[in-house]
């Protein structure tokens, strides 16, 4: 290592004199020393103060530039050397070298920048601000025959694409075309995997999703699926998953999704449909998720239901009832839930037997499946009185809902169970449904729901409770009392933050409760008149009118 100290001293002198031959000799010695013991050599380089000289050696016209960049790349493999490289002012001259025509200079420069900025979001953001993204995309296009340079660009893209600030810059280049062109040429799994690692974070951006679709990425992905679907090789299975996952991701953008749907006649849509009956779980999953993504507007949903998608999804669910694949169950239920949103689809889906198919998963212990099951049923019975009554009298279902209303660990399941309980009453307006819910112990949950932080849920609860009070007050009286409904209503009316519709529905409910002797007494004891009188001058007309009616009712009944 004494030789190294001599080399560093000599390098300092030659760097000033700029005698290329002796400079090159010193650089070769350094590279050799780094190859033998990178860490120790790097420490010596740092201690010698030579890094500061490197900035002046990074000039396009010098024959030593590639070697200097290579040394920087090597020392920056050590974490302790990265900040000293930044402090030595190396980033700016390195970035300027990315416009060089020399492929070796480009390669070593890319490595150096990559190693210095490795794992540092702030340094990567600095590179983005210095405009490296368009430069690198251009390089990829020019030097696509150079495997090492291509790989360097891909690694850089993979790192930079993780930063949100990069997406806009990427979107303004032709990165989509370049990557798809490169992808089509690759036969090796490892190379394709590298491109996938860049495509996945880029495809999270809606503008880039559309560019990738227009550049023909989908056709490449479909081809991979077709090639790998029957293979049991680990690499092929992994690639099938990556390709189908990326396909689903592209469908998350509204424009890219609509472009691929092509009015339901598109080749891509048809191919995705064929995945659902396949025997490959990954394809079943991707197919169902793709349908859920296509089902993001009414037009698509109506077209798909009219063309038999519901039966395909029900068949798929049927194959996964006993010890089924949870992700497939979740995806198929997501698709059915979305398809059930348009009003015209509800009756068609009900008569196709979707409720029965969905209810088979009532015994599932998996919260994601429970959540989607509840959402699907709630969408199906919206304004469908007969279906709501049928489900609301299903004791097994109602008991399960009441159980899930207590799923404290799973807020989503808890919220959806409450909403479905309320929906069964609101859409059926049936005494039998109310009795079933009372007998199963559901009343207390509806009362608690009236205190939810979400106005929509509060409202749904109050409307359901008003129907209970109007249709079956005698049956529900004790449960309403023990759930402290009257005190909760007093609180909602007195709270200035309560939304106008909450105040309105709370007063409607108060009037409906007056038919019960014990609840009537509670209302009188709590001095509701004071609160209600104040609301008579409320800025919302409906609230003010309901307050006047409620005031009269309270005065007469007192």
XYZ file of C-alpha atoms in Angstrom, residues 17-552:
536
model
C 0.464 19.431 -14.963
C -2.064 17.490 -17.076
C 0.525 15.182 -18.601
C -1.856 12.601 -20.035
C 0.508 9.612 -20.118
C 1.672 9.762 -16.533
C -1.899 10.671 -15.468
C -3.194 7.573 -17.200
C -0.547 5.424 -15.502
C -1.535 6.743 -12.055
C -5.242 6.134 -12.777
C -4.499 2.552 -13.874
C -2.630 1.949 -10.596
C -5.589 3.305 -8.639
C -8.064 1.090 -10.488
C -5.818 -1.912 -9.825
C -5.616 -1.074 -6.107
C -9.425 -0.656 -5.956
C -9.876 -4.042 -7.603
C -7.669 -5.642 -4.930
C -9.062 -3.859 -1.862
C -11.780 -1.378 -2.588
C -12.536 -0.194 0.947
C -8.944 0.398 2.080
C -8.028 2.121 -1.192
C -11.141 4.310 -0.968
C -10.175 5.394 2.566
C -6.707 6.369 1.331
C -8.218 8.298 -1.601
C -10.497 10.177 0.775
C -7.628 10.994 3.140
C -5.406 12.235 0.310
C -7.776 15.017 -0.810
C -7.518 13.788 -4.397
C -11.323 13.701 -4.866
C -11.386 17.499 -5.166
C -9.006 17.226 -8.138
C -11.241 14.739 -9.952
C -13.858 17.394 -10.722
C -11.322 19.208 -12.911
C -10.330 15.951 -14.658
C -13.888 15.146 -15.775
C -13.630 16.904 -19.118
C -15.092 15.589 -22.381
C -11.959 15.999 -24.488
C -9.543 14.096 -22.190
C -8.610 10.483 -22.892
C -8.502 9.858 -19.118
C -12.122 10.869 -18.428
C -13.560 7.337 -18.576
C -10.947 6.108 -16.065
C -11.613 8.975 -13.651
C -15.360 8.258 -13.818
C -14.640 4.543 -13.306
C -12.589 5.319 -10.145
C -15.424 7.498 -8.823
C -17.901 4.670 -9.570
C -15.697 2.196 -7.677
C -15.119 4.348 -4.586
C -18.837 5.299 -4.437
C -19.699 1.630 -3.922
C -18.764 2.404 -0.290
C -21.456 4.296 1.571
C -18.881 6.404 3.504
C -17.519 7.762 0.206
C -20.798 9.080 -1.231
C -21.055 12.343 0.713
C -17.332 13.158 0.132
C -17.976 12.687 -3.624
C -20.878 15.136 -3.424
C -18.820 17.586 -1.329
C -16.001 17.372 -3.896
C -18.453 18.774 -6.464
C -18.435 15.697 -8.705
C -22.153 15.508 -9.548
C -22.345 18.500 -11.882
C -19.358 17.596 -14.137
C -20.563 13.972 -14.245
C -24.053 15.054 -15.364
C -22.486 17.189 -18.118
C -20.574 14.132 -19.366
C -23.874 12.368 -20.145
C -23.892 14.279 -23.438
C -20.579 12.644 -24.475
C -20.417 10.546 -27.655
C -17.902 8.134 -26.123
C -19.711 4.981 -24.981
C -17.119 4.057 -22.337
C -17.322 7.574 -20.822
C -21.121 7.313 -20.792
C -21.053 3.903 -19.131
C -18.619 4.882 -16.351
C -20.369 8.236 -15.822
C -23.720 6.488 -15.425
C -22.198 4.031 -12.958
C -20.564 6.837 -10.983
C -23.787 8.866 -10.709
C -25.783 5.732 -9.877
C -23.421 4.721 -7.070
C -23.099 8.220 -5.576
C -26.894 8.706 -5.526
C -27.702 5.105 -4.538
C -30.478 5.000 -1.933
C -30.551 8.800 -1.559
C -33.869 10.315 -2.613
C -32.553 13.855 -2.158
C -29.582 13.248 -4.491
C -31.784 11.443 -7.013
C -34.202 14.393 -6.909
C -31.218 16.683 -7.568
C -30.362 14.619 -10.683
C -33.963 14.885 -11.878
C -33.841 18.686 -11.444
C -30.616 18.737 -13.450
C -32.512 17.154 -16.351
C -30.888 13.702 -16.497
C -34.134 11.901 -17.412
C -34.548 13.244 -20.994
C -30.777 12.825 -21.514
C -30.841 9.159 -20.416
C -33.936 8.381 -22.506
C -32.136 9.820 -25.534
C -29.055 7.701 -24.726
C -31.186 4.569 -24.558
C -32.487 5.295 -28.064
C -29.052 6.041 -29.534
C -27.072 3.222 -27.889
C -29.654 0.440 -27.778
C -27.112 -1.939 -29.381
C -24.742 -1.498 -26.406
C -25.903 -4.004 -23.770
C -23.869 -2.487 -20.901
C -25.126 1.051 -21.609
C -28.695 -0.166 -21.979
C -28.454 -1.903 -18.632
C -27.007 1.222 -17.022
C -29.957 3.297 -18.336
C -32.477 0.722 -17.085
C -30.945 0.635 -13.601
C -31.020 4.452 -13.512
C -34.661 4.538 -14.672
C -35.605 1.935 -12.062
C -34.130 4.091 -9.285
C -35.464 7.424 -10.537
C -38.947 6.114 -11.360
C -39.546 5.442 -7.661
C -39.653 9.221 -7.121
C -42.998 10.882 -7.779
C -41.221 13.991 -9.119
C -39.746 11.917 -11.971
C -43.057 10.835 -13.492
C -43.866 14.150 -15.147
C -40.407 14.306 -16.750
C -40.653 10.709 -17.940
C -44.110 11.452 -19.390
C -42.651 14.255 -21.514
C -40.120 11.906 -23.178
C -40.639 8.950 -25.514
C -39.688 6.482 -22.746
C -42.762 4.341 -23.437
C -41.797 3.758 -27.083
C -38.140 3.102 -26.192
C -38.976 0.579 -23.465
C -41.548 -1.264 -25.570
C -39.101 -1.387 -28.514
C -36.417 -2.756 -26.206
C -38.849 -5.210 -24.634
C -39.834 -6.676 -27.989
C -36.178 -7.461 -28.767
C -35.433 -9.224 -25.477
C -35.510 -12.990 -25.323
C -33.689 -13.494 -22.014
C -35.800 -13.608 -18.871
C -33.347 -11.505 -16.801
C -33.296 -8.676 -19.339
C -37.089 -8.614 -19.569
C -37.273 -8.592 -15.795
C -35.088 -5.455 -15.718
C -37.466 -3.717 -18.107
C -40.467 -4.848 -16.045
C -38.856 -3.264 -12.973
C -38.879 0.082 -14.786
C -42.325 -0.352 -16.344
C -44.128 -1.114 -13.060
C -43.376 2.187 -11.242
C -43.777 4.208 -14.468
C -47.166 2.630 -15.181
C -48.512 4.088 -11.942
C -48.722 7.414 -13.809
C -51.924 7.790 -15.888
C -50.283 9.719 -18.742
C -47.549 7.070 -19.048
C -50.154 4.260 -18.861
C -51.765 5.660 -21.993
C -48.378 6.090 -23.725
C -47.483 2.467 -22.953
C -50.813 1.258 -24.328
C -50.315 3.325 -27.482
C -46.744 2.011 -27.840
C -48.085 -1.562 -27.973
C -47.067 -2.871 -24.548
C -50.361 -4.708 -24.068
C -49.803 -6.882 -27.113
C -46.361 -7.843 -25.717
C -47.904 -8.727 -22.360
C -50.654 -10.832 -23.941
C -48.034 -12.696 -25.928
C -46.031 -13.479 -22.782
C -49.183 -14.766 -21.084
C -49.912 -17.011 -24.048
C -46.341 -18.359 -24.131
C -46.011 -18.995 -20.385
C -49.495 -20.092 -19.341
C -48.827 -23.841 -19.466
C -45.245 -23.766 -18.189
C -44.320 -24.962 -14.707
C -40.838 -23.396 -14.764
C -40.306 -20.953 -11.902
C -39.083 -18.133 -14.181
C -42.052 -18.539 -16.514
C -44.564 -18.547 -13.651
C -42.957 -15.366 -12.281
C -43.041 -13.706 -15.699
C -46.680 -14.667 -16.244
C -47.546 -13.039 -12.919
C -45.565 -9.874 -13.688
C -47.103 -9.544 -17.168
C -50.690 -10.078 -16.015
C -50.242 -7.775 -12.979
C -48.874 -5.046 -15.240
C -51.812 -5.535 -17.582
C -54.223 -4.923 -14.679
C -52.219 -1.850 -13.644
C -52.562 -0.357 -17.146
C -56.337 -0.702 -16.813
C -56.377 1.508 -13.726
C -56.070 4.622 -15.897
C -59.450 5.821 -17.203
C -58.190 6.688 -20.693
C -55.996 3.615 -21.109
C -58.833 1.384 -19.833
C -61.398 2.880 -22.215
C -58.988 2.622 -25.143
C -58.507 -1.108 -24.461
C -62.225 -1.749 -23.884
C -63.109 -0.518 -27.397
C -66.818 -0.730 -26.723
C -66.421 -4.296 -25.462
C -65.287 -5.467 -28.894
C -61.552 -4.933 -28.367
C -59.148 -7.812 -28.829
C -57.589 -7.078 -25.427
C -60.940 -7.190 -23.635
C -61.796 -10.487 -25.348
C -58.439 -12.025 -24.401
C -58.835 -10.952 -20.781
C -62.305 -12.537 -20.742
C -60.741 -15.837 -21.771
C -58.536 -15.757 -18.660
C -61.497 -16.111 -16.294
C -62.399 -19.739 -17.143
C -58.709 -20.761 -17.334
C -57.244 -23.238 -14.851
C -54.416 -20.913 -13.893
C -55.135 -19.073 -10.617
C -52.924 -16.135 -11.554
C -54.851 -15.634 -14.804
C -58.225 -16.066 -13.090
C -57.162 -13.377 -10.624
C -55.873 -11.006 -13.308
C -58.994 -11.616 -15.426
C -61.367 -10.809 -12.560
C -59.344 -7.725 -11.545
C -59.311 -6.565 -15.169
C -63.111 -6.897 -15.356
C -63.400 -4.925 -12.085
C -61.265 -2.207 -13.705
C -63.256 -2.224 -16.961
C -66.394 -1.916 -14.793
C -65.607 1.630 -13.746
C -68.310 3.365 -15.747
C -71.978 2.590 -16.359
C -71.670 2.082 -20.126
C -69.033 -0.629 -19.776
C -70.917 -2.310 -16.905
C -74.185 -2.464 -18.839
C -72.441 -3.851 -21.938
C -70.610 -6.532 -19.942
C -73.717 -7.682 -18.047
C -75.692 -7.884 -21.307
C -72.915 -10.025 -22.770
C -72.819 -12.698 -20.097
C -69.912 -11.653 -17.876
C -71.935 -12.300 -14.701
C -72.283 -16.006 -15.464
C -68.518 -16.282 -16.082
C -67.752 -14.628 -12.736
C -70.281 -16.804 -10.910
C -68.716 -19.938 -12.419
C -65.339 -18.682 -11.262
C -66.619 -18.076 -7.732
C -68.181 -21.521 -7.719
C -64.751 -23.065 -8.343
C -63.418 -21.280 -5.263
C -66.098 -21.898 -2.633
C -64.435 -24.744 -0.774
C -60.866 -23.904 0.329
C -60.769 -21.465 -2.546
C -58.122 -18.939 -3.458
C -58.874 -15.851 -1.355
C -57.393 -13.364 -3.833
C -59.538 -14.805 -6.641
C -62.669 -14.675 -4.431
C -61.899 -11.059 -3.558
C -61.293 -10.067 -7.190
C -64.439 -11.781 -8.538
C -66.579 -10.166 -5.819
C -64.992 -6.765 -6.604
C -65.991 -7.181 -10.233
C -69.571 -8.157 -9.326
C -69.864 -5.220 -6.927
C -68.814 -2.741 -9.633
C -71.101 -4.345 -12.215
C -74.058 -3.980 -9.812
C -73.763 -0.185 -9.604
C -75.857 0.806 -12.688
C -79.590 0.657 -11.874
C -80.458 -1.367 -14.991
C -78.006 -4.119 -14.020
C -79.419 -4.847 -10.558
C -82.554 -6.759 -11.577
C -80.628 -8.676 -14.271
C -77.950 -9.719 -11.792
C -80.531 -10.656 -9.152
C -82.407 -12.887 -11.579
C -79.108 -14.435 -12.677
C -78.701 -15.650 -9.084
C -75.832 -13.423 -7.970
C -77.120 -13.146 -4.386
C -77.118 -16.921 -3.969
C -73.609 -17.154 -5.438
C -72.330 -14.446 -3.106
C -74.005 -15.832 0.014
C -71.946 -19.026 -0.319
C -69.031 -16.964 1.045
C -70.880 -15.921 4.182
C -68.789 -18.374 6.187
C -65.510 -16.831 4.990
C -63.173 -15.709 7.767
C -61.122 -13.460 5.468
C -61.883 -9.739 5.993
C -61.127 -8.715 2.355
C -63.671 -11.291 1.112
C -66.200 -10.291 3.775
C -65.795 -6.632 2.790
C -66.456 -7.223 -0.916
C -69.305 -9.652 -0.213
C -71.077 -6.974 1.866
C -70.461 -4.283 -0.750
C -71.849 -6.489 -3.526
C -75.047 -7.273 -1.613
C -75.528 -3.613 -0.699
C -75.201 -2.548 -4.337
C -77.597 -5.278 -5.496
C -80.466 -4.388 -3.160
C -80.312 -0.633 -3.735
C -83.951 0.304 -4.551
C -84.782 -3.413 -5.032
C -87.509 -3.931 -2.402
C -88.173 -7.613 -3.068
C -84.507 -8.594 -2.944
C -83.949 -6.490 0.185
C -86.877 -8.201 1.903
C -85.701 -11.659 0.913
C -82.200 -10.992 2.236
C -83.452 -9.166 5.321
C -85.490 -12.207 6.387
C -82.450 -14.477 5.957
C -81.619 -15.115 9.622
C -78.174 -16.585 8.892
C -77.186 -13.474 6.939
C -78.536 -11.033 9.534
C -76.831 -12.873 12.397
C -73.522 -12.790 10.489
C -73.972 -9.055 9.847
C -74.549 -8.418 13.547
C -71.409 -10.405 14.325
C -69.376 -8.416 11.782
C -70.734 -5.135 13.174
C -68.441 -5.877 16.101
C -65.318 -6.536 13.992
C -63.319 -3.796 15.710
C -60.070 -4.913 14.019
C -61.562 -4.460 10.559
C -63.133 -1.012 10.221
C -64.099 -1.668 6.588
C -66.027 -4.847 7.371
C -67.645 -3.211 10.393
C -68.744 -0.173 8.360
C -70.085 -2.245 5.451
C -72.030 -4.559 7.810
C -73.726 -1.583 9.434
C -74.524 -0.074 6.057
C -76.017 -3.333 4.777
C -78.169 -3.737 7.915
C -79.514 -0.239 7.391
C -79.987 -0.829 3.637
C -82.055 -3.982 4.246
C -84.541 -1.887 6.241
C -84.472 1.211 4.037
C -85.030 -0.656 0.766
C -87.490 -3.290 1.992
C -89.545 -1.127 4.409
C -90.644 -4.523 5.711
C -91.903 -5.340 9.222
C -90.560 -8.890 8.908
C -87.084 -7.600 8.122
C -87.168 -5.277 11.128
C -88.301 -8.147 13.385
C -85.463 -10.348 12.120
C -82.932 -7.574 12.805
C -84.376 -6.911 16.305
C -84.298 -10.619 17.167
C -80.692 -10.907 15.967
C -79.584 -7.990 18.147
C -78.927 -5.520 15.320
C -80.635 -2.432 16.755
C -77.754 -1.328 18.981
C -75.442 -1.296 15.977
C -77.763 0.969 13.987
C -77.916 3.352 16.948
C -74.105 3.379 17.200
C -73.935 3.956 13.432
C -75.902 7.186 13.954
C -72.794 8.549 15.718
C -70.405 7.620 12.877
C -67.838 10.190 11.704
C -69.211 9.759 8.165
C -72.336 11.825 7.473
C -73.570 9.359 4.853
C -73.520 6.520 7.401
C -75.159 8.641 10.115
C -77.910 9.494 7.686
C -78.488 5.898 6.568
C -78.747 4.856 10.227
C -81.244 7.620 11.126
C -83.502 6.818 8.145
C -83.482 3.097 9.054
C -84.231 3.888 12.714
C -87.113 6.179 11.674
C -88.588 3.292 9.643
C -88.205 0.964 12.643
C -89.966 3.513 14.849
C -92.761 3.967 12.295
C -93.338 0.264 11.527
C -92.299 -1.799 14.582
C -91.785 0.517 17.530
C -93.232 -1.947 20.046
C -90.832 -4.707 18.965
C -87.742 -2.475 19.024
C -88.605 -0.270 22.029
C -86.445 -2.027 24.665
C -83.399 -2.238 22.375
C -83.698 1.448 21.433
C -83.856 2.346 25.112
C -80.857 0.303 26.178
C -78.842 1.671 23.218
C -79.532 5.204 24.603
C -80.981 6.425 21.313
C -82.779 9.433 22.821
C -79.595 10.750 24.470
C -77.717 10.329 21.190
C -80.395 12.258 19.270
C -80.221 15.069 21.834
C -76.475 15.238 21.337
C -76.778 15.296 17.527
C -79.308 18.149 17.644
C -77.311 20.188 20.154
C -74.024 19.782 18.268
C -73.457 22.723 15.931
C -71.201 20.570 13.735
C -74.025 18.158 12.808
C -74.924 18.412 9.112
C -78.388 19.826 8.243
C -79.663 16.418 7.011
C -78.575 14.845 10.317
C -80.522 17.435 12.309
C -83.539 16.981 10.011
C -83.609 13.175 10.259
C -82.966 13.265 14.020
C -86.120 15.379 14.476
C -88.178 13.085 12.204
C -87.020 10.199 14.413
C -87.876 12.045 17.667
C -91.472 12.508 16.432
C -91.676 8.807 15.500
C -90.444 7.755 18.986
C -93.267 9.648 20.741
C -95.502 6.622 20.141
C -93.627 4.736 22.859
C -94.459 5.616 26.445
C -90.988 4.952 27.876
C -89.132 6.694 25.021
C -91.615 9.609 25.162
C -90.755 10.048 28.839
C -87.027 10.092 28.016
C -87.643 12.804 25.419
C -89.498 14.938 27.969
C -86.819 14.461 30.623
C -84.087 15.686 28.311
C -85.628 19.101 27.560
C -85.633 18.657 23.794
C -87.814 21.733 23.354
C -84.923 24.115 24.040
C -82.719 22.542 21.386
C -85.518 22.227 18.810
C -86.771 25.811 19.321
C -83.309 27.163 18.441
C -83.420 25.194 15.168
C -86.659 26.933 14.063
C -84.495 29.800 12.786
C -81.925 27.505 11.114
C -80.576 28.774 7.761
C -81.616 25.513 6.077
C -85.338 25.746 5.219
C -86.052 22.021 5.582
C -84.392 21.943 9.023
C -86.334 25.063 10.157
C -89.662 23.590 8.938
C -89.034 20.219 10.598
C -88.029 22.053 13.789
C -91.386 23.893 13.824
C -93.305 20.623 13.312
C -91.240 18.878 16.004
C -91.741 21.823 18.393
C -95.527 21.585 17.917
